[in-house]
Tab-separated table of C-alpha atoms in Angstrom:
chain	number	residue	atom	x	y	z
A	1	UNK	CA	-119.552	9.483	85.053
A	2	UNK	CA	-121.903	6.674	85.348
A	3	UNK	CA	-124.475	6.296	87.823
A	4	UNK	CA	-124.517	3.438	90.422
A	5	UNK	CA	-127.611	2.434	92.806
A	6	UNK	CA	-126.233	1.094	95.748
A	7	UNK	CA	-127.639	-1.186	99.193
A	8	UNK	CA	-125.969	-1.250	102.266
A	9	UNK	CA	-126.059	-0.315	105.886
A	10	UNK	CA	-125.434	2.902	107.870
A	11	UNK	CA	-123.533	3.266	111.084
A	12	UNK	CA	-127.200	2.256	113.209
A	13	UNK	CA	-127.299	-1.291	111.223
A	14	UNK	CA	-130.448	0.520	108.806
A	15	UNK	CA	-130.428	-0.668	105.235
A	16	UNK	CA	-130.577	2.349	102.702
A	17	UNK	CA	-130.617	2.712	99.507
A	18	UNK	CA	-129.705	5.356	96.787
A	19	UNK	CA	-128.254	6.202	93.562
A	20	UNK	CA	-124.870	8.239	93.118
A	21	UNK	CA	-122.789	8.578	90.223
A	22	UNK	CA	-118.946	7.586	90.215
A	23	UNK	CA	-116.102	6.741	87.511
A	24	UNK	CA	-116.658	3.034	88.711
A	25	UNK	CA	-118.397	0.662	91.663
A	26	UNK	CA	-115.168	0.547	93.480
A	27	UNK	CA	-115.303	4.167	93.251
A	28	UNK	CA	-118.653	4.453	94.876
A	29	UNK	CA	-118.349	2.091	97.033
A	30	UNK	CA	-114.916	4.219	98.435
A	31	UNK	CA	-117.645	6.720	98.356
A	32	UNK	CA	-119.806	5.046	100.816
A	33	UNK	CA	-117.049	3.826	103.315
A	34	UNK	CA	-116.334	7.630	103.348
A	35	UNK	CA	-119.634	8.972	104.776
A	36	UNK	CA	-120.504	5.703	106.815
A	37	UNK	CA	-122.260	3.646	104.751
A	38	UNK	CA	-121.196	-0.285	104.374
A	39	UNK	CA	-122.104	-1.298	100.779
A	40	UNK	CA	-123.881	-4.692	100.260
A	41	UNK	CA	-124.840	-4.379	96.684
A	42	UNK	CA	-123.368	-1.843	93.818
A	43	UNK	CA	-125.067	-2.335	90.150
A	44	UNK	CA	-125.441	-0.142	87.121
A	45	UNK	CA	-128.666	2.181	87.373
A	46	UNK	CA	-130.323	3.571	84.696
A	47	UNK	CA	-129.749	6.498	83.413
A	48	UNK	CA	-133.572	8.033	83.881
A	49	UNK	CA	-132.393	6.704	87.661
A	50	UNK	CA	-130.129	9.738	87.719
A	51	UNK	CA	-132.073	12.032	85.855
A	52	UNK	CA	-135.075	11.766	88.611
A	53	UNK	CA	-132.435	12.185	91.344
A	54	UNK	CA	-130.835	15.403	89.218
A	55	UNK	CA	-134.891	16.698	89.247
A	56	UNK	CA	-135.725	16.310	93.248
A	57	UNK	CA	-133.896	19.536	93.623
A	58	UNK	CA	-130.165	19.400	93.030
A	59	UNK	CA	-130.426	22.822	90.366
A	60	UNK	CA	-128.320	21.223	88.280
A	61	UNK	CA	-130.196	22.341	84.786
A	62	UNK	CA	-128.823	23.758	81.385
A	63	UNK	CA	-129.682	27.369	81.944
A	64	UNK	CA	-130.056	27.409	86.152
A	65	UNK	CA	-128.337	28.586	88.773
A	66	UNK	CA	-125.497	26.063	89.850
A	67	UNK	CA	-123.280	25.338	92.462
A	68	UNK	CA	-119.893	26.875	92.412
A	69	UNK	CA	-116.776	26.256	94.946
A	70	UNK	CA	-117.418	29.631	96.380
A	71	UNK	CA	-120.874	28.745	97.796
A	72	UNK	CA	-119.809	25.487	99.428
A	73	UNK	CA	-116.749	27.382	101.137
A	74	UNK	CA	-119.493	30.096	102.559
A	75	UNK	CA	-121.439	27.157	103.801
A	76	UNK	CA	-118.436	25.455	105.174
A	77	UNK	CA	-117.232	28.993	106.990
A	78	UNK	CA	-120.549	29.993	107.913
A	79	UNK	CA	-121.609	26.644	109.197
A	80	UNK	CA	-118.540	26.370	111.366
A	81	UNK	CA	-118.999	29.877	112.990
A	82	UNK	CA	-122.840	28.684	114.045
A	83	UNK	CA	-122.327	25.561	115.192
A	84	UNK	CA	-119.032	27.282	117.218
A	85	UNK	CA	-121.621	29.494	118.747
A	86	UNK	CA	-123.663	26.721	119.821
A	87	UNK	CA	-126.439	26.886	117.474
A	88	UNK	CA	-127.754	23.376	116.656
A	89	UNK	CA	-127.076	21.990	113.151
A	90	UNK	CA	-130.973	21.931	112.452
A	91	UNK	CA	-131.421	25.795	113.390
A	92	UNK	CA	-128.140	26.464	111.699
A	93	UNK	CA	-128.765	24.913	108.360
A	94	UNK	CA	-132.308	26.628	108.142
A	95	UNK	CA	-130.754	30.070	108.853
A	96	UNK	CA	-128.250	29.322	105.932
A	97	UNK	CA	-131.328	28.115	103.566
A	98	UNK	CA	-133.065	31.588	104.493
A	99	UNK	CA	-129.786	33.523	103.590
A	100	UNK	CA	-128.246	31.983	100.795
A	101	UNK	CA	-128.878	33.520	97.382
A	102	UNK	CA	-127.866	30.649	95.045
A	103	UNK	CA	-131.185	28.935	94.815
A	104	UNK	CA	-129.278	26.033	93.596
A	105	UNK	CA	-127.562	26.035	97.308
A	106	UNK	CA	-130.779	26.896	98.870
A	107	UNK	CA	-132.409	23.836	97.380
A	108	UNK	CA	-129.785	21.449	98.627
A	109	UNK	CA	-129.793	22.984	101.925
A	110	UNK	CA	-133.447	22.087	102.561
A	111	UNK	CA	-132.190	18.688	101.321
A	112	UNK	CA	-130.036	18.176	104.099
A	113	UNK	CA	-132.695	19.294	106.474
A	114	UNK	CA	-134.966	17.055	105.454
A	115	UNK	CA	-132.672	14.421	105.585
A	116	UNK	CA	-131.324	15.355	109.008
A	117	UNK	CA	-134.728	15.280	110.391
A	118	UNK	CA	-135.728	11.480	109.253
A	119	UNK	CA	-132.906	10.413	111.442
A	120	UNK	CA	-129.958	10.441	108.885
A	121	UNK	CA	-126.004	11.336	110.205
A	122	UNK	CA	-124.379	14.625	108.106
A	123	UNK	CA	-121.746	13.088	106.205
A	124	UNK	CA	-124.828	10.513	104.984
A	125	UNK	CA	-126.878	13.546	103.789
A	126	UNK	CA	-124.139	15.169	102.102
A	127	UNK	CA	-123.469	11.973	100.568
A	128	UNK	CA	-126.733	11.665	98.618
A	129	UNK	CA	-125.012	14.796	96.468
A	130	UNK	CA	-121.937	13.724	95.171
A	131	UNK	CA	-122.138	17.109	92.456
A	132	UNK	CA	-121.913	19.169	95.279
A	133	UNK	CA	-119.833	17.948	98.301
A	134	UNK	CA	-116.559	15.916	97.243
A	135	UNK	CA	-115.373	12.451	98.829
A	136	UNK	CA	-112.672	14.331	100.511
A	137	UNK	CA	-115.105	16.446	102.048
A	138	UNK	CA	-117.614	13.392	103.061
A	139	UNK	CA	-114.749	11.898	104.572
A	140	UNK	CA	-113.805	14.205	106.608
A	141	UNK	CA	-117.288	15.366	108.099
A	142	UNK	CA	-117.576	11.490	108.786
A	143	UNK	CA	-114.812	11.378	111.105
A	144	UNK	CA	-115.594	15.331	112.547
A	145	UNK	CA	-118.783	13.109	113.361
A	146	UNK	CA	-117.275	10.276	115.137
A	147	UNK	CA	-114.466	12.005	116.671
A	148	UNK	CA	-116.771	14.898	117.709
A	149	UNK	CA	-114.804	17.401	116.110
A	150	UNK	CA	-116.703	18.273	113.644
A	151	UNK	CA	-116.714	22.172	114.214
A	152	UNK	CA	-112.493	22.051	114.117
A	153	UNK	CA	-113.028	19.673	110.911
A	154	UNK	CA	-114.863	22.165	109.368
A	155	UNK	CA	-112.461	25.543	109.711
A	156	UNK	CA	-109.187	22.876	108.559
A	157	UNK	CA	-112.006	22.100	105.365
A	158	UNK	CA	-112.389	25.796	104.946
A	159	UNK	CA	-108.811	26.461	105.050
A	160	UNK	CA	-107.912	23.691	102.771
A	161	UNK	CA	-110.777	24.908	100.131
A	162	UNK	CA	-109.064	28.617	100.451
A	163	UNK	CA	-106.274	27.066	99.386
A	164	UNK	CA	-107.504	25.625	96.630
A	165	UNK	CA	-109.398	29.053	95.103
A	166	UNK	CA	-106.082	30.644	95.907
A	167	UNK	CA	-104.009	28.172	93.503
A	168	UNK	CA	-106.722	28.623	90.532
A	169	UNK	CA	-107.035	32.345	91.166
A	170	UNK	CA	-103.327	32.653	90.851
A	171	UNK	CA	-102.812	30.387	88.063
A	172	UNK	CA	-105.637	32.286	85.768
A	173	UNK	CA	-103.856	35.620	86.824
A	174	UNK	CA	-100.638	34.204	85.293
A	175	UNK	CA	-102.111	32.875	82.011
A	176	UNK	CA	-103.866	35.673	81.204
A	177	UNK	CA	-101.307	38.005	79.849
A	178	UNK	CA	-99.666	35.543	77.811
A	179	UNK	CA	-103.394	34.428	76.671
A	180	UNK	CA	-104.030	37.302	75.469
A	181	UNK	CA	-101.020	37.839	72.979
A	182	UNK	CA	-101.378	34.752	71.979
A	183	UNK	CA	-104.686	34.897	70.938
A	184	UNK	CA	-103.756	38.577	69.711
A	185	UNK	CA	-100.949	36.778	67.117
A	186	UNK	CA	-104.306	34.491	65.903
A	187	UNK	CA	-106.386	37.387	64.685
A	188	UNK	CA	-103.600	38.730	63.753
A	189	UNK	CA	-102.731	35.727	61.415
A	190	UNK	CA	-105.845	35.423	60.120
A	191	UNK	CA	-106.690	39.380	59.184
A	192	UNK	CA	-103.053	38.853	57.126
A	193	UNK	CA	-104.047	35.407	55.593
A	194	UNK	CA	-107.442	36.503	54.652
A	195	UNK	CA	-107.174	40.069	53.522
A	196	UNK	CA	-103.152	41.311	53.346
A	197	UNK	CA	-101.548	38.183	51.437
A	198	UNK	CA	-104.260	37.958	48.683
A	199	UNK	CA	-103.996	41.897	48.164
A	200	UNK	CA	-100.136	41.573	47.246
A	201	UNK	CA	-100.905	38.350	45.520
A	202	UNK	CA	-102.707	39.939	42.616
A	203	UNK	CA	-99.510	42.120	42.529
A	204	UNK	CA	-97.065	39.786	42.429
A	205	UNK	CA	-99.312	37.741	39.612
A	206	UNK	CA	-98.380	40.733	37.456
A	207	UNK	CA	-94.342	40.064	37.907
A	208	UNK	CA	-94.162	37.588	35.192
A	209	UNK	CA	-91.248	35.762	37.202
A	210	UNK	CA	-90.382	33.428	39.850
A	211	UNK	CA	-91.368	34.555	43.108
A	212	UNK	CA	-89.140	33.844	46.264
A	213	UNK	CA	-89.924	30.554	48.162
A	214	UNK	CA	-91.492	32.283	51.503
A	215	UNK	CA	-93.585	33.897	49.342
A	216	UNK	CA	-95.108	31.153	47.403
A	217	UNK	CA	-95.429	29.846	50.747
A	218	UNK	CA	-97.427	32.456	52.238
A	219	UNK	CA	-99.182	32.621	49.476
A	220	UNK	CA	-100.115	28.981	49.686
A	221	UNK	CA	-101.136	28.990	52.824
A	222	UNK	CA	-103.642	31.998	52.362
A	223	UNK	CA	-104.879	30.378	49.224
A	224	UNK	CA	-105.563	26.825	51.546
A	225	UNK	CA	-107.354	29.091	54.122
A	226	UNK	CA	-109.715	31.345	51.432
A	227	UNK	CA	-110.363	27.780	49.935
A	228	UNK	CA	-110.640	25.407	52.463
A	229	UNK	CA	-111.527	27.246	55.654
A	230	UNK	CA	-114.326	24.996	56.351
A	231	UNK	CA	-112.253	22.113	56.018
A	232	UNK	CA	-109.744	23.598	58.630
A	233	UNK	CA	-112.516	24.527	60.994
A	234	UNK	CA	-113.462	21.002	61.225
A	235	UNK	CA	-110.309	19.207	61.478
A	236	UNK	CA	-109.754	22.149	64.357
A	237	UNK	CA	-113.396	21.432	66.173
A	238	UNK	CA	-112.608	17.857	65.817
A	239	UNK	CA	-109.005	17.382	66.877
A	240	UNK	CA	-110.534	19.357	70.233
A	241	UNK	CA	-113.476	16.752	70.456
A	242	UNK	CA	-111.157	13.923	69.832
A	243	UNK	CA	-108.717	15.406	72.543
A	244	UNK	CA	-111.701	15.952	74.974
A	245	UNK	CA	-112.933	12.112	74.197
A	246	UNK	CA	-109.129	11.076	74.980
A	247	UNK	CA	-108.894	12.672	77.957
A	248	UNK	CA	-112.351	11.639	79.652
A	249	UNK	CA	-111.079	8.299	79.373
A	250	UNK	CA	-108.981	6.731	82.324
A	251	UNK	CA	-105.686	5.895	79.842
A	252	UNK	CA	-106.245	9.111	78.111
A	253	UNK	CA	-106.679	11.127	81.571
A	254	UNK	CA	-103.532	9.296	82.881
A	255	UNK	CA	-100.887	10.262	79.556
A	256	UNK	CA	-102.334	13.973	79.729
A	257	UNK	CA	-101.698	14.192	83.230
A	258	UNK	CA	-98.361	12.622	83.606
A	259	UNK	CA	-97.813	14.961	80.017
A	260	UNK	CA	-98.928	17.919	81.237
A	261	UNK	CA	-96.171	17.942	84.133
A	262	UNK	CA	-93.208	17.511	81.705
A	263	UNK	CA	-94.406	21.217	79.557
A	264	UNK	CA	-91.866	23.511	79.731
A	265	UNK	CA	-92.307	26.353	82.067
A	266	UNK	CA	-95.553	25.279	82.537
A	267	UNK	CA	-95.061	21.528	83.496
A	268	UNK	CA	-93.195	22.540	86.959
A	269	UNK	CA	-96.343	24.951	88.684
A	270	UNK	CA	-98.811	22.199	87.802
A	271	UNK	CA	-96.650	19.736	89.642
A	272	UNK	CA	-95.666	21.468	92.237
A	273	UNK	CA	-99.258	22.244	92.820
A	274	UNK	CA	-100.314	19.089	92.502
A	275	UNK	CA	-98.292	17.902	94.958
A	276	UNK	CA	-98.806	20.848	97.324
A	277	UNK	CA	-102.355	19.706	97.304
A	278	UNK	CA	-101.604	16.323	97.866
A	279	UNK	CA	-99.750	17.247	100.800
A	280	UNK	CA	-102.288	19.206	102.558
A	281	UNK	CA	-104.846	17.331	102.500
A	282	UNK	CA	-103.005	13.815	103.925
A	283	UNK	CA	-101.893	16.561	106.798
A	284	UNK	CA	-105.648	17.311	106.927
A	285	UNK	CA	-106.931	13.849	107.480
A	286	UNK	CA	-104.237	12.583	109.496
A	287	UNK	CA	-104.824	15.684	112.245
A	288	UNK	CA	-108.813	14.930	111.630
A	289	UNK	CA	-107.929	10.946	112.893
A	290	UNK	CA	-108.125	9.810	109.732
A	291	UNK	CA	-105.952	6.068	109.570
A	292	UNK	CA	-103.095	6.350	106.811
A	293	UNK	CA	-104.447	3.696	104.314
A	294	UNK	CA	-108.134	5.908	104.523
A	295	UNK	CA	-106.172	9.126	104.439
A	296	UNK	CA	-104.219	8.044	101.065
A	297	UNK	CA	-107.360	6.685	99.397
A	298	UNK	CA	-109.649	9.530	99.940
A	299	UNK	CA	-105.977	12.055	99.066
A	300	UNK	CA	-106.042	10.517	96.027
A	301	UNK	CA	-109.295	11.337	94.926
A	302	UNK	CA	-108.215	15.201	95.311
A	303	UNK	CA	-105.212	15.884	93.754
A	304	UNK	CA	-107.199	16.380	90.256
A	305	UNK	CA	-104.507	14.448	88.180
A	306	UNK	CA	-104.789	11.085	87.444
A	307	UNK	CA	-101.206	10.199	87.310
A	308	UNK	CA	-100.587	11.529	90.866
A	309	UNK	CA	-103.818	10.035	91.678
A	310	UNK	CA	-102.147	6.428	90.656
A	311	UNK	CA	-98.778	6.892	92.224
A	312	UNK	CA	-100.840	7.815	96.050
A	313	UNK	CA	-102.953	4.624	95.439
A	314	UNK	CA	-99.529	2.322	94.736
A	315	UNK	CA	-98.429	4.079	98.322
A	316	UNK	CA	-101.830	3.092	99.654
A	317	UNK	CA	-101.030	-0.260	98.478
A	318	UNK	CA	-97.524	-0.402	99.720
A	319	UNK	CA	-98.379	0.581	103.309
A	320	UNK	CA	-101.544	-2.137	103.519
A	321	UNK	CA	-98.827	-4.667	102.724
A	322	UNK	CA	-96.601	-2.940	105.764
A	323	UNK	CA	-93.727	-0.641	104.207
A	324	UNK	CA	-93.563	2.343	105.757
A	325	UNK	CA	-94.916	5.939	104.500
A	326	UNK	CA	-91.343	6.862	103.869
A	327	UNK	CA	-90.686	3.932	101.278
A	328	UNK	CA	-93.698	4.019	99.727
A	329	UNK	CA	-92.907	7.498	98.752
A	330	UNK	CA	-89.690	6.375	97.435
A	331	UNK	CA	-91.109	3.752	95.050
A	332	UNK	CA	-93.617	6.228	93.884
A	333	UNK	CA	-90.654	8.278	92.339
A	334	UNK	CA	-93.300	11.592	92.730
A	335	UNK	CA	-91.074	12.902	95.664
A	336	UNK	CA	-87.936	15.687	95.803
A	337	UNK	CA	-84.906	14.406	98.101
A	338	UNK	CA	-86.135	17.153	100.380
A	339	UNK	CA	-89.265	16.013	100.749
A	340	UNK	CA	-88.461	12.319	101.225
A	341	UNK	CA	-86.303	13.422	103.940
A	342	UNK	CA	-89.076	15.239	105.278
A	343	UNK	CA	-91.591	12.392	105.552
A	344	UNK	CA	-88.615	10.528	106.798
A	345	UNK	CA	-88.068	12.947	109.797
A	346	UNK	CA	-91.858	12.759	110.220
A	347	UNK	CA	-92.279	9.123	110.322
A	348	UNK	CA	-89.744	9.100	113.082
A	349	UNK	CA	-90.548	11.707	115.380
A	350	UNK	CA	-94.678	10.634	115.287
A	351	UNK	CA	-95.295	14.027	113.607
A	352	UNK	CA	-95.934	13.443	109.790
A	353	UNK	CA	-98.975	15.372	110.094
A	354	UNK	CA	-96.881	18.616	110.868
A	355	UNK	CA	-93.873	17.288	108.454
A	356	UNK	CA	-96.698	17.174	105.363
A	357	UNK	CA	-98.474	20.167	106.268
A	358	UNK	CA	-94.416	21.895	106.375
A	359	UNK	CA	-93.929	20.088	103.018
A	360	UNK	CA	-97.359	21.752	101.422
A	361	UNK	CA	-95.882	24.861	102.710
A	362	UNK	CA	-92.919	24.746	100.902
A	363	UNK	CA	-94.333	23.396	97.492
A	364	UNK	CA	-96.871	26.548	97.937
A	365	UNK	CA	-94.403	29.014	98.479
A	366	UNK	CA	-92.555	27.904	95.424
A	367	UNK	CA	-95.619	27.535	93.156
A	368	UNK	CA	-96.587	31.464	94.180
A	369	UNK	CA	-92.906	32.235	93.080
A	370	UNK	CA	-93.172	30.445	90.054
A	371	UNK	CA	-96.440	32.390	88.969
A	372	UNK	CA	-95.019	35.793	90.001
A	373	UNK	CA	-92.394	35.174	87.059
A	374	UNK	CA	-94.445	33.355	85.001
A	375	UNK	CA	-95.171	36.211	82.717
A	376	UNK	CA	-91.409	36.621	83.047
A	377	UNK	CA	-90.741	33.477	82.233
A	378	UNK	CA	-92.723	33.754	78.929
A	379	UNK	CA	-92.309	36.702	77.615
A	380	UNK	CA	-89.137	35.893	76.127
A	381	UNK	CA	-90.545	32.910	74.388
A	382	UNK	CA	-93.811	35.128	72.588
A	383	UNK	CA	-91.189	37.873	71.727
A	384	UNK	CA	-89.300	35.167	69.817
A	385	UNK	CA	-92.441	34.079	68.361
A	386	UNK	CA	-93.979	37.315	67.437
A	387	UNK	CA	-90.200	37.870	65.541
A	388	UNK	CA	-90.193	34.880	63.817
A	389	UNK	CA	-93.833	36.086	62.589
A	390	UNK	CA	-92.616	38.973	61.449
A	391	UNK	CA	-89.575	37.925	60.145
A	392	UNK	CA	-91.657	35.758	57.854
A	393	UNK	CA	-94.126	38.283	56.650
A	394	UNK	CA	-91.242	40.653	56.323
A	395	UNK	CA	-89.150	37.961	53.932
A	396	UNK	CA	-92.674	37.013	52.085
A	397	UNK	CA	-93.723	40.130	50.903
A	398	UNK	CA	-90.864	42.462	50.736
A	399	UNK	CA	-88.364	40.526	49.019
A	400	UNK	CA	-90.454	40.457	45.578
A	401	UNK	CA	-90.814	43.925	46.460
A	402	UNK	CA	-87.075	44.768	46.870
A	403	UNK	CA	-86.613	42.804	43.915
A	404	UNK	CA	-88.752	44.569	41.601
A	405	UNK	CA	-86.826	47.690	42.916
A	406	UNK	CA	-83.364	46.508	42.125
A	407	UNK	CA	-84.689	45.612	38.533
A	408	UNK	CA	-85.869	48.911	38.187
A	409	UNK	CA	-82.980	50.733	39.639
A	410	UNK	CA	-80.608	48.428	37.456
A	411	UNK	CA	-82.943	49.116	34.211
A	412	UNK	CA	-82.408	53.185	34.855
């Protein structure tokens, strides 16, 4: 991402100043609104601009410690329990400088103390550390600060965050079995092109006659990878840099996403996730106070997929220009029946908070299902895959075999 230095004024009428990073100015500017901050000027900065902000104490180096989603959902937990006992936020963030173990964390802690103490709101502090606290998470200390609920703010942000580890956790539990065979079939390829299929080549050199077509092949294909294995390791390195190039761009981003969600097997849990996340967090900010046109812009810069991501902001759109929640939804075409319904019976009865936060519910329930069977769901598909292997190396290298048995059983 690029970074941005921006002017403007904080909730007092105070001009500051700073430098953030963000995908564009519109997105740091949505950045600003979010912890308080009314923009006045957004331009390019230099890139040293960022560098000397990275070196005031962030941690973010090559080789250093660095901030992981675990520490900021200790701070979050931790920092709600002191301030619920009543321990000012000054007292409380120094007690969670002394404890923390991440010096990384540490550092920014004593950030935020420092920046507390010349006079500067929360949300504003956090804000000068966009690598560490999300606009999701700005926004909603930002209204826990003006609705002054920021202590209930924080346990719903803690919550939310749990249910985000829980989603990756599962998902990595689920993917690593069939990870593991597949990369198992690799080696397993390349020990037999490398070492097996030249061994019987020499062999079947000595026939003197025309070889079966899976064999020549197999052989083929070993002779490409003894011969050009350098060449295959670069179009391999470099399809997976162009890949990485297309998908850090916005376009690129946007196909993969929308992509990504039409995989077989697969393409379901990542929607249904998506959407479960979606769904929690608009019931987040709309119990925090949060307006619905706010609550859809800062949703949609937390789903983590850019073609979910688009379809919230055309809803955004749709309700600044007056449809209701419920239509918007329909024209996004992102929806179930179910769920339209859902938002439908929320929208009437006042209580879309509680219908979302049921939706989220549901989509979670059936994303956990989903990645109980996963392996189930799989299996089948590797099995066929590691037969057809077989069944090729089997047809390869035992038919000239066979054949040169037969000739010598019909020579006897």
């Amino acid at each position: 991402m690029a970074a941005f230095s921006y002017r403007g004024l904080n909730g007092a009428g105070e001009s500051v100043t700073g430098v953030l990073e963000g995908a564009t100015a519109g997105a740091v500017a949505d950045l600003l609104f979010g912890s308080g901050i009314t923009p006045l000027e957004i331009k390019p900065a230099p890139a040293r601009a960022l560098k000397k902000k990275d070196s005031d104490g962030e941690g973010f180096k090559l080789f250093g410690p660095k901030i992981e989603h675990v520490d900021i959902l200790l701070f979050t937990r931790q920092l709600y329990t002191l301030m619920k006992a009543g321990v000012p936020i000054m007292r409380a963030l120094a007690g969670l400088q002394e404890s923390s173990i991440n010096p990384a964390m540490k550092s920014v802690l004593g950030q935020l103390r420092e920046s507390l103490d010349s006079g500067r709101e929360l949300s504003m502090s956090m804000a000068r550390h966009p690598r560490v606290f999300s606009p999701f998470y700005l926004a909603m200390v930002r209204v826990g600060e003006m609705t002054g609920r920021l202590e209930e703010v924080l346990i719903r942000l803690f919550d939310h965050m749990e249910f985000e580890r829980f989603m990756r956790e599962q998902v990595k539990s689920a993917l690593r079995y069939p990870s593991f065979v597949i990369m198992a079939m690799g080696v397993a390829m390349f020990v037999v092109n490398i070492w097996v299929i030249p061994a019987f080549s020499k062999v079947f050199s000595g026939f003197g006659a025309e070889l079966p077509l899976m064999t020549r092949i197999l052989m083929g294909f070993s002779d490409f990878m003894l011969n050009w294995w350098h060449a295959l390791i670069g179009i391999i390195v470099g399809a997976g840099l162009a890949f990485r190039y297309w998908t850090s761009t916005k376009q690129g981003r946007y196909r993969w996403d929308k992509a990504k969600m039409r995989i077989p097997i697969a393409g379901k849990i990542v929607q249904k996730a998506t959407l479960a996340r979606f769904a929690r967090s608009f019931a987040l900010a709309s119990r925090s106070g949060v307006p619905v046109i706010q609550a859809l812009t800062t949703v949609a810069q937390t789903v983590d997929n850019e073609y979910i991501a688009t379809k919230v902001e055309q809803m955004r759109n749709q309700v600044e220009r007056g449809e209701s929640v419920l239509r918007a939804a329909i024209t996004a075409e992102a929806f179930t029946p179910v769920v339209l319904q859902m938002i439908a019976v929320g929208e009437e009865s006042g209580s879309l908070d509680e219908m979302m936060e049921e939706i989220s519910g549901m989509y979670q329930s059936e994303v956990e299902y989903e990645l109980k069977t996963l392996a189930q769901q799989i299996e089948p598909i590797l099995i066929v895959m590691l037969g057809a292997m077989v069944l090729v190396l089997a047809l390869g290298i035992f038919l000239p075999l066979w054949d040169m048995g037969s000739v010598a059983m019909g020579q006897k």
